[in-house]
């Protein structure tokens, strides 16, 4: 990917030169703003301003009714001592620790499909299928499948294991939640990896094979390094997803329980703003979540703007 | 060399077995839902996993009529179609301006839109909700359309801009773009030229809008979209699995259909941004 950078710069220069040659470019300038205005307005009104506004709320005791009163860092001190919030952080860290599986599993499958495993095209289509389903659909089905008398336990008993109350037990609920989310979304990374692998030169692979390199060696020393930027991108996007795309599944599969065992910060924000009616407090958690993902998002945006070639 | 090839082939055949099992697991839950939906409540209690022998559609009609899924379905269709249309128009206009036209602040505006990607709804939950109340958009379908547009827009603008930026510039120079015919250029050249990207975006945004639950939960109160309805059904009918399964099937059917028809576009759309186009 790095060797394409000079080409990008050249293209950019050419585009700028062409811009100066544009007829009537001064006349269209004002109209150009009208074309971006709807998009810009929507984004600013519903996302940028609320972000700043939310930062303001996080320093108040806002309860949704009476006028917010400035309380300084009280909310932040409060969440630092809130056992539910701390539990949600621990749950999040456990989730984040599983990242290697979220990358490794689709990566291995993508390489196998790329290398021409029999039925590869079908596998690709089928693996991605759960990813198009709503987390509500996935959650509602798995809520039944993972019950004590559900299909999964039936399958385990057939293999000689004993049944487990996957969702009702606080030691297994989080892992069930993570596994279901992984099962339903690994197809996304799989597609990204397959797209990346199609850019790897096959001559290099053939040359390696002629040199007598083993299958695993070609993977490790040639295939994986050559799609490293794409693996990094997938890791960033997956991590952002872990922080901000679990709500639907939590809402339907476990509702955060039992106890606090499957509450993640994003779900806690929703609980605090709605059920607990503490919007000021919820805003403080929002800001913590924002800070946690801002660095990751900055990397994603940098990669995307580089790839957009503008 | 030939030896290496056959050995590799054999390995690939062997690994295809666990891969096939994983593929089975990917479709089993939906199979389970369909199978359960076709059973009577009693039939399900007696035999939860066996193949349905005499299928009944009573669960579907009950879910559709008594559980108000027909109403939720209409809401979801209206909101999804509305939001996707608005998204395509707004994103294509912005993409046209950002990629083709030259004006001061172009890059800054593109970055603002891209940066808003990192502001998910959870991060602005409280002020977003307040904004919706302030603009009188709560509990209305147009309100939800606007909310979906705001949250799914940055990626759409990104994709349209990247797509238009890759078209040859001669195309627009020949069109003699000036202020008078800007709208016509957008309508007659940019929209038709952007069709591949617009189709991809149309499908992806349909999935996002149809599948959303959090934004819908926030914006609608007396009304419900289908996914919120299914979540509620899950809570109310924990014991009546066939009814819940029928609701699940009805809610998933449009998406499954779209996936089967537009698989190629969806697959191509997912990798956008990750790989240089």
Coordinates of C-alpha atoms in Angstrom, one line a residue:
Chain A
X1 CA 0.0 0.0 0.0
X2 CA 2.9 2.4 0.7
X3 CA 4.2 2.2 -2.8
X4 CA 0.9 3.5 -4.2
X5 CA 1.3 6.7 -2.2
X6 CA 3.5 8.7 -4.6
X7 CA 1.1 7.8 -7.4
X8 CA -1.7 9.2 -5.3
X9 CA 0.2 12.4 -4.8
X10 CA 0.8 12.8 -8.5
X11 CA -2.9 12.2 -9.2
X12 CA -3.7 14.8 -6.6
X13 CA -1.5 17.4 -8.2
X14 CA -3.0 16.7 -11.6
X15 CA -6.5 17.1 -10.1
X16 CA -5.5 20.4 -8.6
X17 CA -4.1 21.6 -11.9
X18 CA -7.4 20.6 -13.6
X19 CA -9.3 22.5 -11.0
X20 CA -7.7 25.7 -12.0
X21 CA -8.6 25.0 -15.6
X22 CA -12.3 24.5 -14.7
X23 CA -14.4 27.0 -16.6
X24 CA -16.4 29.4 -14.4
X25 CA -15.0 27.8 -11.2
X26 CA -15.7 31.0 -9.3
X27 CA -19.3 31.1 -10.3
X28 CA -20.0 27.6 -9.2
X29 CA -18.3 28.0 -5.9
X30 CA -21.4 29.3 -4.1
X31 CA -23.6 26.6 -5.7
X32 CA -21.2 23.9 -4.6
X33 CA -21.9 24.9 -1.0
X34 CA -25.6 24.3 -1.6
X35 CA -24.8 20.8 -2.7
X36 CA -22.9 19.9 0.4
X37 CA -25.1 21.9 2.7
X38 CA -27.8 19.2 3.4
X39 CA -25.1 16.6 4.3
X40 CA -23.1 19.0 6.4
X41 CA -26.2 20.4 8.2
X42 CA -27.4 16.9 9.1
X43 CA -24.1 15.8 10.4
X44 CA -23.5 19.1 12.4
X45 CA -27.0 19.3 13.9
X46 CA -27.3 15.7 14.9
X47 CA -23.7 14.6 15.7
X48 CA -21.2 17.4 16.0
X49 CA -23.2 19.9 18.1
X50 CA -24.7 17.1 20.3
X51 CA -21.2 15.9 21.0
X52 CA -20.2 19.3 22.4
X53 CA -23.6 19.7 24.1
X54 CA -23.1 16.2 25.7
X55 CA -19.7 17.2 27.0
X56 CA -21.5 20.2 28.7
X57 CA -24.2 17.9 30.1
X58 CA -21.5 15.6 31.6
X59 CA -20.6 18.4 34.0
X60 CA -24.2 18.9 35.2
X61 CA -26.7 17.1 37.4
X62 CA -29.2 17.2 34.5
X63 CA -32.2 14.9 35.2
X64 CA -34.2 15.6 32.0
X65 CA -36.7 17.9 33.8
X66 CA -35.3 20.7 35.8
X67 CA -32.6 23.0 34.5
X68 CA -29.1 21.4 34.5
X69 CA -26.9 22.7 37.4
X70 CA -23.1 22.7 37.0
X71 CA -21.5 20.1 39.3
X72 CA -18.0 20.1 38.0
X73 CA -16.4 16.6 37.9
X74 CA -19.0 15.0 40.2
X75 CA -20.3 12.7 37.4
X76 CA -16.9 11.5 36.5
X77 CA -16.0 10.9 40.2
X78 CA -19.3 9.2 40.5
X79 CA -18.7 6.7 37.6
X80 CA -15.2 6.0 38.8
X81 CA -16.8 4.7 42.0
X82 CA -19.8 3.1 40.4
X83 CA -19.6 -0.7 40.7
X84 CA -21.9 -1.1 37.7
X85 CA -19.7 1.1 35.5
X86 CA -16.6 -0.7 36.7
X87 CA -18.2 -4.0 35.9
X88 CA -19.0 -2.8 32.4
X89 CA -15.4 -1.8 31.9
X90 CA -14.2 -5.2 33.0
X91 CA -16.7 -6.8 30.7
X92 CA -15.4 -4.6 27.9
X93 CA -11.8 -5.5 28.6
X94 CA -12.7 -9.2 28.5
X95 CA -14.4 -8.6 25.1
X96 CA -11.4 -6.7 23.8
X97 CA -9.1 -9.5 24.9
X98 CA -10.8 -11.8 22.5
X99 CA -9.8 -9.6 19.5
X100 CA -7.2 -12.1 18.2
X101 CA -9.9 -14.6 17.6
X102 CA -12.1 -12.0 15.8
X103 CA -9.2 -11.4 13.4
X104 CA -7.5 -14.8 13.3
X105 CA -10.6 -16.9 12.6
X106 CA -11.8 -14.9 9.5
X107 CA -8.2 -14.5 8.4
X108 CA -7.5 -18.2 8.3
X109 CA -10.8 -18.8 6.6
X110 CA -10.2 -16.1 4.1
X111 CA -6.8 -17.5 3.2
X112 CA -8.2 -21.0 2.8
X113 CA -11.0 -19.7 0.6
X114 CA -8.4 -17.7 -1.4
X115 CA -6.3 -20.8 -1.8
X116 CA -9.2 -22.6 -3.4
X117 CA -10.7 -24.7 -0.8
X118 CA -13.5 -26.9 -2.3
X119 CA -16.8 -25.0 -2.1
X120 CA -15.1 -21.7 -1.2
X121 CA -17.6 -19.5 -3.0
X122 CA -20.4 -21.1 -1.1
X123 CA -18.6 -20.8 2.2
X124 CA -18.0 -17.1 1.6
X125 CA -21.7 -16.5 0.9
X126 CA -22.9 -18.6 3.9
X127 CA -20.4 -17.3 6.4
X128 CA -21.4 -13.7 5.6
X129 CA -25.2 -14.5 5.8
X130 CA -25.6 -14.0 9.6
X131 CA -24.0 -10.5 9.3
X132 CA -27.0 -9.2 7.2
X133 CA -29.4 -10.3 9.9
X134 CA -30.4 -7.7 12.6
X135 CA -28.9 -8.3 16.0
X136 CA -32.5 -8.4 17.2
X137 CA -33.1 -11.4 15.0
X138 CA -29.9 -13.1 16.0
X139 CA -30.4 -12.3 19.7
X140 CA -34.0 -13.6 19.7
X141 CA -33.1 -16.9 18.0
X142 CA -30.1 -17.5 20.2
X143 CA -32.1 -16.7 23.3
X144 CA -34.0 -19.8 22.5
X145 CA -31.1 -21.9 21.2
X146 CA -29.0 -21.2 24.3
X147 CA -31.7 -22.0 26.9
X148 CA -31.1 -24.9 29.2
X149 CA -33.4 -27.1 27.0
X150 CA -32.2 -25.5 23.8
X151 CA -30.5 -26.9 20.7
X152 CA -27.0 -26.1 21.8
X153 CA -27.3 -28.1 25.0
X154 CA -28.9 -31.0 23.1
X155 CA -25.9 -31.0 20.8
X156 CA -23.5 -30.9 23.7
X157 CA -25.3 -33.8 25.4
X158 CA -25.1 -35.8 22.2
X159 CA -21.3 -35.3 22.4
X160 CA -21.3 -36.5 26.0
X161 CA -21.0 -33.1 27.7
X162 CA -23.4 -31.9 30.3
X163 CA -25.9 -29.1 29.7
X164 CA -25.2 -25.5 30.9
X165 CA -27.5 -22.6 31.4
X166 CA -25.5 -20.4 29.1
X167 CA -27.4 -17.2 29.5
X168 CA -28.7 -17.6 33.0
X169 CA -25.3 -18.1 34.6
X170 CA -23.1 -15.0 35.2
X171 CA -19.9 -16.9 34.5
X172 CA -21.0 -18.0 31.0
X173 CA -23.4 -15.2 29.9
X174 CA -20.7 -12.8 28.7
X175 CA -18.9 -15.5 26.8
X176 CA -22.1 -16.5 25.2
X177 CA -22.8 -12.9 24.2
X178 CA -19.3 -12.6 22.7
X179 CA -19.5 -15.9 20.9
X180 CA -22.9 -15.0 19.3
X181 CA -21.6 -11.6 18.2
X182 CA -18.5 -13.2 16.8
X183 CA -20.5 -15.9 15.0
X184 CA -22.8 -13.3 13.5
X185 CA -20.2 -10.8 12.3
X186 CA -17.0 -12.6 11.4
X187 CA -18.2 -12.7 7.8
X188 CA -17.5 -8.9 7.6
X189 CA -13.8 -9.3 8.3
X190 CA -13.8 -12.4 6.1
X191 CA -15.0 -10.3 3.1
X192 CA -12.4 -7.6 3.8
X193 CA -9.6 -10.1 4.0
X194 CA -10.7 -11.8 0.8
X195 CA -10.8 -8.5 -1.0
X196 CA -7.3 -7.8 0.3
X197 CA -5.9 -11.2 -0.7
X198 CA -7.1 -10.7 -4.2
X199 CA -4.4 -7.9 -4.4
X200 CA -1.5 -10.3 -3.4
X201 CA 0.6 -11.2 -6.4
X202 CA 0.3 -14.9 -7.2
X203 CA 3.8 -14.9 -8.8
X204 CA 5.3 -14.3 -5.4
X205 CA 3.4 -17.2 -4.0
X206 CA 4.4 -19.5 -6.9
X207 CA 8.0 -18.5 -6.5
X208 CA 7.9 -19.3 -2.8
X209 CA 6.4 -22.7 -3.5
X210 CA 9.1 -23.4 -6.1
X211 CA 11.7 -22.6 -3.4
X212 CA 10.0 -25.4 -1.4
X213 CA 8.3 -23.2 1.2
X214 CA 5.7 -25.1 3.2
X215 CA 2.1 -24.0 3.1
X216 CA 2.3 -22.4 6.6
X217 CA 5.5 -20.7 5.7
X218 CA 4.1 -19.0 2.7
X219 CA 1.2 -17.8 4.8
X220 CA 3.3 -16.5 7.6
X221 CA 6.1 -14.9 5.6
X222 CA 4.3 -13.8 2.4
X223 CA 0.6 -13.7 2.5
X224 CA 0.0 -12.2 5.9
X225 CA 2.7 -9.4 5.6
X226 CA 1.4 -8.4 2.2
X227 CA -2.1 -7.7 3.6
X228 CA -1.0 -6.3 6.9
X229 CA -2.6 -2.8 6.3
X230 CA -5.9 -4.6 5.7
X231 CA -5.5 -6.7 8.8
X232 CA -4.8 -3.5 10.8
X233 CA -7.9 -1.8 9.3
X234 CA -10.1 -4.9 10.2
X235 CA -8.7 -4.8 13.7
X236 CA -9.5 -1.2 14.1
X237 CA -13.0 -1.5 12.7
X238 CA -13.7 -4.7 14.8
X239 CA -12.5 -3.0 18.0
X240 CA -14.8 0.0 17.3
X241 CA -17.6 -2.4 16.7
X242 CA -16.9 -4.1 20.0
X243 CA -17.2 -0.7 21.7
X244 CA -20.3 0.6 19.9
X245 CA -22.2 -2.2 18.0
X246 CA -23.2 -4.6 20.8
X247 CA -26.3 -2.8 22.0
X248 CA -28.9 -4.6 19.9
X249 CA -27.6 -8.1 20.9
X250 CA -27.3 -7.2 24.6
X251 CA -30.8 -5.7 24.5
X252 CA -32.4 -8.9 23.1
X253 CA -30.1 -11.7 24.2
X254 CA -29.4 -10.9 27.9
X255 CA -30.6 -7.4 28.7
X256 CA -27.3 -6.9 30.5
X257 CA -27.9 -9.8 33.0
X258 CA -27.7 -11.8 34.9
X259 CA -26.7 -9.1 37.3
X260 CA -24.2 -6.9 35.6
X261 CA -22.4 -9.7 33.8
X262 CA -23.2 -8.6 30.2
X263 CA -23.5 -4.8 30.7
X264 CA -21.1 -2.9 28.4
X265 CA -20.6 0.9 28.6
X266 CA -22.8 1.5 25.6
X267 CA -25.6 -0.4 27.2
X268 CA -25.1 1.4 30.5
X269 CA -25.4 4.7 28.8
X270 CA -28.8 3.7 27.5
X271 CA -29.9 2.4 31.0
X272 CA -28.8 5.5 32.8
X273 CA -30.5 7.9 30.3
X274 CA -33.7 6.0 30.2
X275 CA -34.5 3.7 33.1
X276 CA -32.4 5.5 35.6
X277 CA -33.3 8.9 34.2
X278 CA -29.8 10.3 34.8
X279 CA -29.0 12.0 31.5
X280 CA -26.1 14.0 33.0
X281 CA -24.5 10.9 34.4
X282 CA -25.1 9.0 31.2
X283 CA -23.4 11.8 29.3
X284 CA -20.3 11.4 31.4
X285 CA -20.2 7.7 30.4
X286 CA -20.7 8.7 26.8
X287 CA -17.6 11.0 27.0
X288 CA -15.5 8.1 28.5
X289 CA -16.7 5.9 25.6
X290 CA -15.9 8.6 23.1
X291 CA -12.4 9.1 24.5
X292 CA -11.8 5.3 24.3
X293 CA -12.8 5.1 20.7
X294 CA -11.5 8.4 19.4
X295 CA -8.0 7.2 18.8
X296 CA -9.2 4.1 17.0
X297 CA -11.5 6.1 14.9
X298 CA -8.8 8.6 14.0
X299 CA -6.8 5.6 12.6
X300 CA -9.8 4.4 10.7
X301 CA -10.5 7.8 9.2
X302 CA -6.9 8.3 8.2
X303 CA -6.9 5.0 6.3
X304 CA -10.2 5.7 4.7
X305 CA -9.3 9.2 3.6
X306 CA -6.1 7.8 2.1
X307 CA -8.0 5.1 0.2
X308 CA -10.6 7.6 -1.0
X309 CA -7.9 9.4 -3.0
X310 CA -9.4 12.9 -2.8
Chain B
X1 CA 6.3 -29.6 -7.6
X2 CA 3.4 -31.8 -8.6
X3 CA 3.8 -33.6 -5.2
X4 CA 3.5 -30.3 -3.4
X5 CA 0.3 -29.5 -5.4
X6 CA -1.4 -32.8 -4.5
X7 CA -0.4 -32.5 -0.9
X8 CA -1.8 -29.0 -0.8
X9 CA -5.0 -30.2 -2.4
X10 CA -5.4 -32.9 0.1
X11 CA -5.0 -30.4 3.0
X12 CA -7.6 -28.2 1.5
X13 CA -10.0 -31.1 1.1
X14 CA -9.5 -32.0 4.8
X15 CA -10.0 -28.5 6.1
X16 CA -13.2 -28.1 4.0
X17 CA -14.9 -30.5 6.5
X18 CA -14.7 -28.3 9.6
X19 CA -15.5 -25.3 7.2
X20 CA -18.6 -27.1 6.1
X21 CA -19.7 -27.6 9.7
X22 CA -19.2 -24.0 10.4
X23 CA -21.3 -23.2 7.4
X24 CA -24.0 -25.4 8.8
X25 CA -23.9 -23.5 12.0
X26 CA -24.3 -20.3 10.1
X27 CA -27.6 -21.3 8.6
X28 CA -28.9 -23.6 11.4
X29 CA -30.5 -20.8 13.6
X30 CA -32.6 -19.5 10.7
X31 CA -33.6 -23.1 9.8
X32 CA -34.5 -23.6 13.5
X33 CA -36.7 -20.5 13.4
X34 CA -38.5 -21.5 10.2
X35 CA -39.0 -25.0 11.5
X36 CA -40.4 -23.8 14.9
X37 CA -42.6 -21.2 13.3
X38 CA -44.4 -24.0 11.3
X39 CA -45.3 -25.9 14.4
X40 CA -48.3 -25.5 16.7
X41 CA -47.5 -24.4 20.2
X42 CA -48.3 -27.9 21.5
X43 CA -46.4 -29.5 18.6
X44 CA -43.3 -27.5 19.6
X45 CA -43.5 -28.5 23.2
X46 CA -43.7 -32.1 22.3
X47 CA -40.9 -32.0 19.7
X48 CA -38.8 -28.9 19.6
X49 CA -36.1 -30.0 17.1
X50 CA -37.7 -32.5 14.8
X51 CA -38.6 -31.6 11.3
X52 CA -42.2 -30.3 11.1
X53 CA -44.5 -32.9 9.6
X54 CA -47.7 -31.0 9.1
X55 CA -46.8 -27.3 8.8
X56 CA -49.3 -24.7 10.1
X57 CA -49.4 -21.0 9.3
X58 CA -51.4 -20.1 12.3
X59 CA -48.4 -18.5 14.0
X60 CA -47.7 -16.3 11.1
X61 CA -51.3 -15.0 11.0
X62 CA -51.3 -14.5 14.7
X63 CA -48.0 -12.6 14.7
X64 CA -49.1 -10.5 11.8
X65 CA -52.6 -9.6 13.1
X66 CA -52.8 -9.9 16.9
X67 CA -49.2 -9.0 17.7
X68 CA -49.4 -5.9 15.5
X69 CA -46.5 -6.9 13.3
X70 CA -48.4 -5.8 10.2
X71 CA -48.4 -2.3 11.6
X72 CA -44.7 -2.5 12.6
X73 CA -43.9 -3.9 9.2
X74 CA -45.5 -0.9 7.5
X75 CA -43.6 1.5 9.7
X76 CA -40.3 -0.2 8.9
X77 CA -41.0 -0.2 5.2
X78 CA -41.9 3.5 5.2
X79 CA -39.0 4.6 7.3
X80 CA -36.5 2.4 5.5
X81 CA -37.6 3.5 2.0
X82 CA -37.8 7.1 3.0
X83 CA -34.4 7.2 4.7
X84 CA -32.6 5.3 1.9
X85 CA -34.0 7.7 -0.7
X86 CA -33.0 10.8 1.3
X87 CA -29.6 9.2 1.9
X88 CA -28.9 8.6 -1.7
X89 CA -29.9 12.1 -2.8
X90 CA -28.0 13.9 -0.1
X91 CA -24.9 11.7 -0.4
X92 CA -24.8 11.9 -4.1
X93 CA -25.1 15.7 -4.1
X94 CA -22.4 16.0 -1.5
X95 CA -20.2 13.5 -3.2
X96 CA -20.5 15.4 -6.5
X97 CA -19.5 18.7 -4.9
X98 CA -16.7 17.2 -2.8
X99 CA -15.1 15.1 -5.6
X100 CA -15.7 17.2 -8.7
X101 CA -16.3 20.8 -7.9
X102 CA -13.6 23.0 -6.5
X103 CA -14.4 25.4 -3.7
X104 CA -12.8 26.7 -0.6
X105 CA -13.2 24.5 2.5
X106 CA -13.8 21.4 0.4
X107 CA -11.3 19.3 2.3
X108 CA -12.4 20.6 5.7
X109 CA -16.0 19.8 5.0
X110 CA -15.1 16.3 3.8
X111 CA -13.1 15.8 7.0
X112 CA -16.0 17.0 9.2
X113 CA -18.3 14.5 7.6
X114 CA -15.7 11.7 7.9
X115 CA -14.9 12.6 11.5
X116 CA -18.6 12.3 12.5
X117 CA -18.1 8.6 11.7
X118 CA -16.5 8.4 15.1
X119 CA -19.5 9.8 16.9
X120 CA -21.9 6.8 17.2
X121 CA -25.3 7.4 18.6
X122 CA -24.4 6.1 22.1
X123 CA -21.8 8.9 22.5
X124 CA -24.4 11.6 21.8
X125 CA -27.4 9.7 23.2
X126 CA -28.7 12.3 25.6
X127 CA -28.2 15.5 23.5
X128 CA -29.4 13.7 20.4
X129 CA -32.6 12.8 22.1
X130 CA -33.0 16.3 23.3
X131 CA -32.3 17.7 19.8
X132 CA -35.1 15.4 18.5
X133 CA -37.5 16.6 21.1
X134 CA -36.5 20.3 20.5
X135 CA -37.1 19.9 16.7
X136 CA -40.4 18.1 17.3
X137 CA -39.2 15.0 15.6
X138 CA -39.9 12.5 18.4
X139 CA -42.4 9.7 17.8
X140 CA -42.8 10.5 14.1
X141 CA -41.7 8.5 11.1
X142 CA -40.2 11.6 9.3
X143 CA -38.2 12.1 12.5
X144 CA -36.8 8.6 12.3
X145 CA -36.1 9.1 8.6
X146 CA -34.0 12.2 9.4
X147 CA -32.3 10.4 12.3
X148 CA -31.3 7.5 10.1
X149 CA -30.1 9.9 7.5
X150 CA -27.9 11.7 10.0
X151 CA -26.3 8.6 11.4
X152 CA -25.8 6.6 8.2
X153 CA -24.8 9.6 6.0
X154 CA -21.0 9.9 6.6
X155 CA -20.2 6.5 5.1
X156 CA -22.5 7.2 2.2
X157 CA -20.9 10.6 1.5
X158 CA -17.5 8.9 1.8
X159 CA -18.3 6.2 -0.7
X160 CA -20.0 8.6 -3.2
X161 CA -17.0 11.0 -3.0
X162 CA -14.5 8.3 -3.5
X163 CA -16.5 6.9 -6.4
X164 CA -16.9 10.2 -8.2
X165 CA -13.2 11.1 -7.6
X166 CA -12.2 8.1 -9.5
X167 CA -14.2 9.0 -12.6
X168 CA -12.1 10.6 -15.4
X169 CA -12.2 14.4 -15.0
X170 CA -12.6 14.9 -18.8
X171 CA -16.1 13.8 -18.3
X172 CA -17.0 16.9 -16.4
X173 CA -14.8 19.3 -18.2
X174 CA -16.6 18.3 -21.4
X175 CA -19.9 19.1 -19.7
X176 CA -18.9 22.8 -19.3
X177 CA -20.0 22.9 -15.7
X178 CA -21.1 26.4 -14.8
X179 CA -23.5 27.7 -12.2
X180 CA -26.5 27.6 -14.5
X181 CA -26.5 23.9 -15.3
X182 CA -25.0 22.5 -12.1
X183 CA -28.3 20.8 -11.1
X184 CA -28.7 19.4 -14.5
X185 CA -25.2 18.0 -14.6
X186 CA -25.9 16.3 -11.2
X187 CA -29.2 14.9 -12.4
X188 CA -28.2 13.9 -16.0
X189 CA -24.5 12.9 -15.5
X190 CA -23.7 12.3 -11.9
X191 CA -26.7 10.3 -10.9
X192 CA -26.5 7.9 -13.9
X193 CA -22.7 7.6 -13.6
X194 CA -22.9 6.9 -9.9
X195 CA -25.3 4.1 -10.3
X196 CA -23.0 1.2 -9.2
X197 CA -22.1 3.1 -6.0
X198 CA -25.7 4.2 -5.5
X199 CA -27.0 0.6 -5.8
X200 CA -24.4 -0.6 -3.2
X201 CA -25.3 2.2 -0.8
X202 CA -29.0 1.6 -1.4
X203 CA -28.7 -2.0 -0.3
X204 CA -26.3 -1.4 2.6
X205 CA -28.4 1.4 4.0
X206 CA -31.6 -0.7 3.6
X207 CA -29.9 -3.3 5.8
X208 CA -28.8 -0.7 8.4
X209 CA -32.2 1.0 8.6
X210 CA -34.2 -2.2 8.6
X211 CA -32.0 -3.8 11.2
X212 CA -31.6 -0.9 13.6
X213 CA -33.0 -1.0 17.1
X214 CA -31.3 1.6 19.2
X215 CA -32.2 4.7 17.2
X216 CA -35.7 3.5 16.6
X217 CA -36.1 2.8 20.4
X218 CA -35.1 6.4 21.1
X219 CA -37.1 8.2 18.4
X220 CA -40.3 6.3 18.3
X221 CA -42.4 5.9 21.4
X222 CA -46.1 5.0 20.7
X223 CA -45.2 3.6 17.3
X224 CA -42.7 0.8 16.7
X225 CA -40.5 -0.4 13.9
X226 CA -40.3 -4.1 13.2
X227 CA -37.1 -4.8 15.1
X228 CA -38.3 -3.1 18.2
X229 CA -41.5 -5.0 17.9
X230 CA -39.6 -8.3 17.7
X231 CA -37.6 -7.4 20.7
X232 CA -40.8 -6.7 22.6
X233 CA -42.3 -10.0 21.3
X234 CA -39.2 -11.8 22.7
X235 CA -39.9 -10.3 26.1
X236 CA -43.7 -11.0 26.1
X237 CA -43.7 -14.5 24.6
X238 CA -40.8 -16.3 26.2
X239 CA -42.8 -19.5 26.3
X240 CA -44.6 -19.3 23.0
X241 CA -41.6 -20.0 20.8
X242 CA -43.5 -20.8 17.6
X243 CA -45.2 -17.4 17.6
X244 CA -41.9 -15.6 18.3
X245 CA -40.2 -17.7 15.6
X246 CA -43.0 -16.7 13.1
X247 CA -42.3 -13.0 13.9
X248 CA -38.6 -13.5 13.4
X249 CA -39.2 -15.1 10.0
X250 CA -41.5 -12.3 8.9
X251 CA -38.9 -9.7 10.1
X252 CA -36.0 -11.4 8.5
X253 CA -37.6 -12.4 5.2
X254 CA -37.1 -9.1 3.3
X255 CA -33.4 -9.0 4.3
X256 CA -32.8 -12.7 3.4
X257 CA -34.5 -11.9 0.0
X258 CA -32.3 -8.9 -0.5
X259 CA -29.2 -10.9 0.4
X260 CA -30.0 -13.6 -2.1
X261 CA -30.7 -11.2 -4.9
X262 CA -28.0 -8.6 -4.3
X263 CA -25.2 -10.7 -2.7
X264 CA -22.6 -9.4 -5.1
X265 CA -23.3 -5.8 -4.4
X266 CA -23.3 -6.3 -0.6
X267 CA -20.1 -8.3 -0.7
X268 CA -18.4 -5.6 -2.8
X269 CA -19.7 -2.8 -0.5
X270 CA -18.4 -4.3 2.7
X271 CA -14.7 -4.0 1.7
X272 CA -15.1 -0.4 0.6
X273 CA -12.7 1.8 2.5
X274 CA -10.5 -1.1 3.6
X275 CA -9.1 -1.7 0.2
X276 CA -8.0 0.9 -2.3
X277 CA -10.6 0.9 -5.0

